[in-house]
Amino acid sequence: MKVKLYVIPGSHPAMAARRMLELKGIPYKRVDLMPVISMGVMKALRFPGVTVPGMKIDGRRIQGSRAISRELDKLVPEPPLFPSDPAHRVAVEEAERFGDEDLQHPVRQILWWALRKDASPLRSYSTGARLGVPIGLAVRTAAPIVAMDARVQKASDGNVRRDLAALPGLLQRIDDWIAEEVLNGEQLNAADFQIGASVRLAMTLQDLRPQIEGRPAGELAMRVAPNYPGDAPPVLPSAWLEPLRDRSAAPAT
Ligand SMILES: N[C@@H](CCC(=O)N[C@@H](CS)C(=O)NCC(=O)O)C(=O)O
């Protein structure tokens, strides 16, 4: 079996896919793509959409972190990414959907907003990546790409401020799932990888890390991806971070 995984350095759903492949013990070749340019590459490679992660298995194309988790369970059933008990499976699928649809994008918008403000941490997010050009050159010439991606991802002041206000509720929901043993059980499941990778990416932002690392969601993130590339110094306006400082605010939605 020949497996290729197309990623963008620092991408959280791509990290989820990488860690799931590792759990299954499936050897694969990682192909690192530059953001924005990745969209054209994915199109040229005839994936149905333009985002990463995309996976080729003996030429067959699977795109999206949730499609990948299901495909991996078909390819190599043990250890399973989804529980066999039907009720437990429904809960894990709902948590995975939340990770993909509700959590992934706010974290992406916050990161792009921060990188547009200060692009110097880009090099740290590219640690270990092979982009086909020297990393230093890629990082030095990245400003237009960062500006374009921040626009594509709608990482505006208003959206990012709203994302930060919603984050405590999202983190609380994750903590609750951990308490209910839907997440962070003995064996990591697809939702753990999906959610843990997003929380772990959020923790690469020094603005957010202190509010996350001490809570169950932070522990799950460190278990899912102990070595996540990237470290962004504080850059978010202090007033925007206020909702995160008040742990009693913003009940889960
Ligand atoms: N929710 C999908 C979408 C993934 C997604 O949007 N990936 C981003 C990277 S995190 C992407 O490909 N962005 C293109 C770009 O930034 O140029 C998934 O989990 O696979």
mmCIF file of N, CA, C and O in Angstrom, residues 2-56:
data_model
loop_
_atom_site.group_PDB
_atom_site.id
_atom_site.type_symbol
_atom_site.label_atom_id
_atom_site.label_comp_id
_atom_site.label_asym_id
_atom_site.label_seq_id
_atom_site.Cartn_x
_atom_site.Cartn_y
_atom_site.Cartn_z
ATOM 1 N N LYS A 2 0.625 2.159 -0.981
ATOM 2 C CA LYS A 2 1.405 3.397 -1.047
ATOM 3 C C LYS A 2 0.519 4.552 -0.615
ATOM 4 O O LYS A 2 -0.501 4.833 -1.240
ATOM 5 N N VAL A 3 0.906 5.216 0.468
ATOM 6 C CA VAL A 3 0.077 6.304 1.006
ATOM 7 C C VAL A 3 0.852 7.620 0.977
ATOM 8 O O VAL A 3 1.997 7.689 1.416
ATOM 9 N N LYS A 4 0.190 8.652 0.425
ATOM 10 C CA LYS A 4 0.763 10.000 0.421
ATOM 11 C C LYS A 4 -0.208 10.914 1.133
ATOM 12 O O LYS A 4 -1.420 10.884 0.859
ATOM 13 N N LEU A 5 0.300 11.757 2.029
ATOM 14 C CA LEU A 5 -0.565 12.706 2.729
ATOM 15 C C LEU A 5 -0.132 14.127 2.381
ATOM 16 O O LEU A 5 1.029 14.493 2.574
ATOM 17 N N TYR A 6 -1.072 14.902 1.876
ATOM 18 C CA TYR A 6 -0.801 16.292 1.493
ATOM 19 C C TYR A 6 -1.209 17.190 2.660
ATOM 20 O O TYR A 6 -2.355 17.111 3.139
ATOM 21 N N VAL A 7 -0.253 18.019 3.113
ATOM 22 C CA VAL A 7 -0.486 18.852 4.300
ATOM 23 C C VAL A 7 0.027 20.274 4.056
ATOM 24 O O VAL A 7 0.768 20.525 3.109
ATOM 25 N N ILE A 8 -0.375 21.190 4.928
ATOM 26 C CA ILE A 8 0.256 22.507 5.049
ATOM 27 C C ILE A 8 0.937 22.487 6.409
ATOM 28 O O ILE A 8 0.321 22.042 7.391
ATOM 29 N N PRO A 9 2.208 22.952 6.507
ATOM 30 C CA PRO A 9 2.866 22.930 7.823
ATOM 31 C C PRO A 9 2.012 23.676 8.852
ATOM 32 O O PRO A 9 1.517 24.765 8.573
ATOM 33 N N GLY A 10 1.827 23.081 10.009
ATOM 34 C CA GLY A 10 1.051 23.729 11.072
ATOM 35 C C GLY A 10 -0.445 23.478 10.982
ATOM 36 O O GLY A 10 -1.175 23.801 11.925
ATOM 37 N N SER A 11 -0.930 22.913 9.866
ATOM 38 C CA SER A 11 -2.374 22.682 9.722
ATOM 39 C C SER A 11 -2.868 21.664 10.767
ATOM 40 O O SER A 11 -2.310 20.570 10.897
ATOM 41 N N HIS A 12 -3.908 22.047 11.486
ATOM 42 C CA HIS A 12 -4.416 21.177 12.563
ATOM 43 C C HIS A 12 -5.149 19.942 12.041
ATOM 44 O O HIS A 12 -4.907 18.841 12.539
ATOM 45 N N PRO A 13 -6.066 20.059 11.008
ATOM 46 C CA PRO A 13 -6.648 18.793 10.518
ATOM 47 C C PRO A 13 -5.604 17.886 9.881
ATOM 48 O O PRO A 13 -5.719 16.656 9.925
ATOM 49 N N ALA A 14 -4.557 18.497 9.312
ATOM 50 C CA ALA A 14 -3.484 17.667 8.747
ATOM 51 C C ALA A 14 -2.723 16.954 9.870
ATOM 52 O O ALA A 14 -2.362 15.778 9.741
ATOM 53 N N MET A 15 -2.537 17.649 10.995
ATOM 54 C CA MET A 15 -1.877 16.994 12.138
ATOM 55 C C MET A 15 -2.741 15.851 12.653
ATOM 56 O O MET A 15 -2.233 14.780 13.006
ATOM 57 N N ALA A 16 -4.060 16.061 12.672
ATOM 58 C CA ALA A 16 -4.962 14.982 13.109
ATOM 59 C C ALA A 16 -4.771 13.757 12.206
ATOM 60 O O ALA A 16 -4.642 12.629 12.691
ATOM 61 N N ALA A 17 -4.711 13.993 10.892
ATOM 62 C CA ALA A 17 -4.544 12.876 9.950
ATOM 63 C C ALA A 17 -3.193 12.185 10.158
ATOM 64 O O ALA A 17 -3.096 10.952 10.145
ATOM 65 N N ARG A 18 -2.151 12.986 10.358
ATOM 66 C CA ARG A 18 -0.806 12.404 10.571
ATOM 67 C C ARG A 18 -0.794 11.504 11.798
ATOM 68 O O ARG A 18 -0.283 10.388 11.782
ATOM 69 N N ARG A 19 -1.389 11.987 12.906
ATOM 70 C CA ARG A 19 -1.344 11.217 14.149
ATOM 71 C C ARG A 19 -2.213 9.947 14.035
ATOM 72 O O ARG A 19 -1.897 8.922 14.631
ATOM 73 N N MET A 20 -3.309 10.033 13.254
ATOM 74 C CA MET A 20 -4.150 8.831 13.068
ATOM 75 C C MET A 20 -3.404 7.788 12.229
ATOM 76 O O MET A 20 -3.473 6.596 12.509
ATOM 77 N N LEU A 21 -2.676 8.263 11.205
ATOM 78 C CA LEU A 21 -1.871 7.329 10.402
ATOM 79 C C LEU A 21 -0.820 6.656 11.287
ATOM 80 O O LEU A 21 -0.568 5.448 11.177
ATOM 81 N N GLU A 22 -0.228 7.446 12.181
ATOM 82 C CA GLU A 22 0.794 6.889 13.078
ATOM 83 C C GLU A 22 0.186 5.863 14.026
ATOM 84 O O GLU A 22 0.767 4.807 14.265
ATOM 85 N N LEU A 23 -1.022 6.187 14.550
ATOM 86 C CA LEU A 23 -1.702 5.233 15.449
ATOM 87 C C LEU A 23 -1.912 3.898 14.737
ATOM 88 O O LEU A 23 -1.726 2.832 15.313
ATOM 89 N N LYS A 24 -2.291 3.976 13.463
ATOM 90 C CA LYS A 24 -2.576 2.751 12.710
ATOM 91 C C LYS A 24 -1.294 2.047 12.249
ATOM 92 O O LYS A 24 -1.351 0.951 11.689
ATOM 93 N N GLY A 25 -0.171 2.744 12.414
ATOM 94 C CA GLY A 25 1.105 2.143 11.982
ATOM 95 C C GLY A 25 1.207 2.053 10.473
ATOM 96 O O GLY A 25 1.854 1.154 9.933
ATOM 97 N N ILE A 26 0.572 2.990 9.759
ATOM 98 C CA ILE A 26 0.611 2.970 8.289
ATOM 99 C C ILE A 26 1.749 3.887 7.826
ATOM 100 O O ILE A 26 1.701 5.104 8.080
ATOM 101 N N PRO A 27 2.750 3.353 7.161
ATOM 102 C CA PRO A 27 3.811 4.232 6.656
ATOM 103 C C PRO A 27 3.274 5.121 5.534
ATOM 104 O O PRO A 27 2.439 4.684 4.746
ATOM 105 N N TYR A 28 3.709 6.371 5.489
ATOM 106 C CA TYR A 28 3.199 7.286 4.465
ATOM 107 C C TYR A 28 4.257 8.329 4.133
ATOM 108 O O TYR A 28 5.167 8.585 4.916
ATOM 109 N N LYS A 29 4.071 8.912 2.954
ATOM 110 C CA LYS A 29 4.951 10.010 2.542
ATOM 111 C C LYS A 29 4.183 11.304 2.747
ATOM 112 O O LYS A 29 3.053 11.438 2.286
ATOM 113 N N ARG A 30 4.804 12.245 3.461
ATOM 114 C CA ARG A 30 4.140 13.539 3.683
ATOM 115 C C ARG A 30 4.578 14.528 2.619
ATOM 116 O O ARG A 30 5.769 14.644 2.335
ATOM 117 N N VAL A 31 3.631 15.218 2.014
ATOM 118 C CA VAL A 31 3.960 16.242 1.022
ATOM 119 C C VAL A 31 3.521 17.586 1.602
ATOM 120 O O VAL A 31 2.333 17.817 1.823
ATOM 121 N N ASP A 32 4.512 18.457 1.876
ATOM 122 C CA ASP A 32 4.220 19.774 2.465
ATOM 123 C C ASP A 32 3.919 20.779 1.368
ATOM 124 O O ASP A 32 4.682 20.897 0.409
ATOM 125 N N LEU A 33 2.838 21.518 1.550
ATOM 126 C CA LEU A 33 2.458 22.541 0.564
ATOM 127 C C LEU A 33 2.397 23.910 1.238
ATOM 128 O O LEU A 33 2.092 24.009 2.419
ATOM 129 N N MET A 34 2.690 24.949 0.453
ATOM 130 C CA MET A 34 2.555 26.318 0.956
ATOM 131 C C MET A 34 1.070 26.663 0.996
ATOM 132 O O MET A 34 0.329 26.331 0.061
ATOM 133 N N PRO A 35 0.608 27.380 2.052
ATOM 134 C CA PRO A 35 -0.789 27.793 2.069
ATOM 135 C C PRO A 35 -1.140 28.607 0.823
ATOM 136 O O PRO A 35 -0.256 29.195 0.214
ATOM 137 N N VAL A 36 -2.358 28.675 0.469
ATOM 138 C CA VAL A 36 -2.909 29.337 -0.724
ATOM 139 C C VAL A 36 -2.482 28.583 -1.990
ATOM 140 O O VAL A 36 -3.334 28.112 -2.753
ATOM 141 N N ILE A 37 -1.145 28.431 -2.177
ATOM 142 C CA ILE A 37 -0.653 27.677 -3.341
ATOM 143 C C ILE A 37 -1.195 26.245 -3.262
ATOM 144 O O ILE A 37 -1.482 25.604 -4.278
ATOM 145 N N SER A 38 -1.371 25.785 -2.026
ATOM 146 C CA SER A 38 -1.903 24.433 -1.807
ATOM 147 C C SER A 38 -3.235 24.234 -2.542
ATOM 148 O O SER A 38 -3.519 23.140 -3.030
ATOM 149 N N MET A 39 -4.026 25.311 -2.617
ATOM 150 C CA MET A 39 -5.362 25.155 -3.225
ATOM 151 C C MET A 39 -5.242 24.791 -4.706
ATOM 152 O O MET A 39 -5.941 23.901 -5.191
ATOM 153 N N GLY A 40 -4.319 25.458 -5.397
ATOM 154 C CA GLY A 40 -4.093 25.135 -6.805
ATOM 155 C C GLY A 40 -3.507 23.741 -6.968
ATOM 156 O O GLY A 40 -3.883 23.001 -7.889
ATOM 157 N N VAL A 41 -2.614 23.397 -6.038
ATOM 158 C CA VAL A 41 -1.971 22.072 -6.128
ATOM 159 C C VAL A 41 -3.013 20.966 -5.926
ATOM 160 O O VAL A 41 -3.061 19.990 -6.688
ATOM 161 N N MET A 42 -3.880 21.135 -4.932
ATOM 162 C CA MET A 42 -4.890 20.104 -4.660
ATOM 163 C C MET A 42 -5.833 19.944 -5.857
ATOM 164 O O MET A 42 -6.255 18.837 -6.202
ATOM 165 N N LYS A 43 -6.118 21.077 -6.507
ATOM 166 C CA LYS A 43 -6.972 21.044 -7.700
ATOM 167 C C LYS A 43 -6.253 20.297 -8.826
ATOM 168 O O LYS A 43 -6.825 19.418 -9.482
ATOM 169 N N ALA A 44 -4.966 20.659 -9.011
ATOM 170 C CA ALA A 44 -4.179 20.028 -10.075
ATOM 171 C C ALA A 44 -4.026 18.523 -9.838
ATOM 172 O O ALA A 44 -3.930 17.743 -10.793
ATOM 173 N N LEU A 45 -4.017 18.145 -8.548
ATOM 174 C CA LEU A 45 -3.883 16.716 -8.223
ATOM 175 C C LEU A 45 -5.218 15.979 -8.337
ATOM 176 O O LEU A 45 -5.306 14.798 -8.031
ATOM 177 N N ARG A 46 -6.262 16.702 -8.726
ATOM 178 C CA ARG A 46 -7.601 16.166 -8.971
ATOM 179 C C ARG A 46 -8.273 15.637 -7.692
ATOM 180 O O ARG A 46 -9.036 14.674 -7.709
ATOM 181 N N PHE A 47 -7.989 16.337 -6.571
ATOM 182 C CA PHE A 47 -8.806 16.093 -5.381
ATOM 183 C C PHE A 47 -10.144 16.802 -5.605
ATOM 184 O O PHE A 47 -10.203 17.804 -6.323
ATOM 185 N N PRO A 48 -11.215 16.324 -4.997
ATOM 186 C CA PRO A 48 -12.513 16.968 -5.232
ATOM 187 C C PRO A 48 -12.578 18.398 -4.695
ATOM 188 O O PRO A 48 -13.275 19.233 -5.246
ATOM 189 N N GLY A 49 -11.877 18.701 -3.609
ATOM 190 C CA GLY A 49 -11.857 20.052 -3.048
ATOM 191 C C GLY A 49 -10.441 20.614 -3.040
ATOM 192 O O GLY A 49 -9.534 20.022 -3.637
ATOM 193 N N VAL A 50 -10.261 21.744 -2.341
ATOM 194 C CA VAL A 50 -8.944 22.410 -2.415
ATOM 195 C C VAL A 50 -8.186 22.422 -1.090
ATOM 196 O O VAL A 50 -7.115 22.992 -1.003
ATOM 197 N N THR A 51 -8.774 21.809 -0.051
ATOM 198 C CA THR A 51 -8.121 21.927 1.256
ATOM 199 C C THR A 51 -7.266 20.701 1.591
ATOM 200 O O THR A 51 -7.428 19.628 1.011
ATOM 201 N N VAL A 52 -6.368 20.882 2.573
ATOM 202 C CA VAL A 52 -5.634 19.763 3.151
ATOM 203 C C VAL A 52 -6.283 19.434 4.508
ATOM 204 O O VAL A 52 -6.892 20.316 5.112
ATOM 205 N N PRO A 53 -6.165 18.221 4.986
ATOM 206 C CA PRO A 53 -5.404 17.116 4.428
ATOM 207 C C PRO A 53 -6.134 16.407 3.288
ATOM 208 O O PRO A 53 -7.344 16.288 3.285
ATOM 209 N N GLY A 54 -5.304 15.941 2.348
ATOM 210 C CA GLY A 54 -5.780 15.034 1.316
ATOM 211 C C GLY A 54 -4.854 13.827 1.331
ATOM 212 O O GLY A 54 -3.656 13.959 1.605
ATOM 213 N N MET A 55 -5.416 12.670 1.058
ATOM 214 C CA MET A 55 -4.603 11.441 1.130
ATOM 215 C C MET A 55 -4.778 10.655 -0.159
ATOM 216 O O MET A 55 -5.905 10.528 -0.658
ATOM 217 N N LYS A 56 -3.669 10.178 -0.689
ATOM 218 C CA LYS A 56 -3.745 9.267 -1.832
ATOM 219 C C LYS A 56 -3.338 7.884 -1.352
ATOM 220 O O LYS A 56 -2.267 7.724 -0.756
#
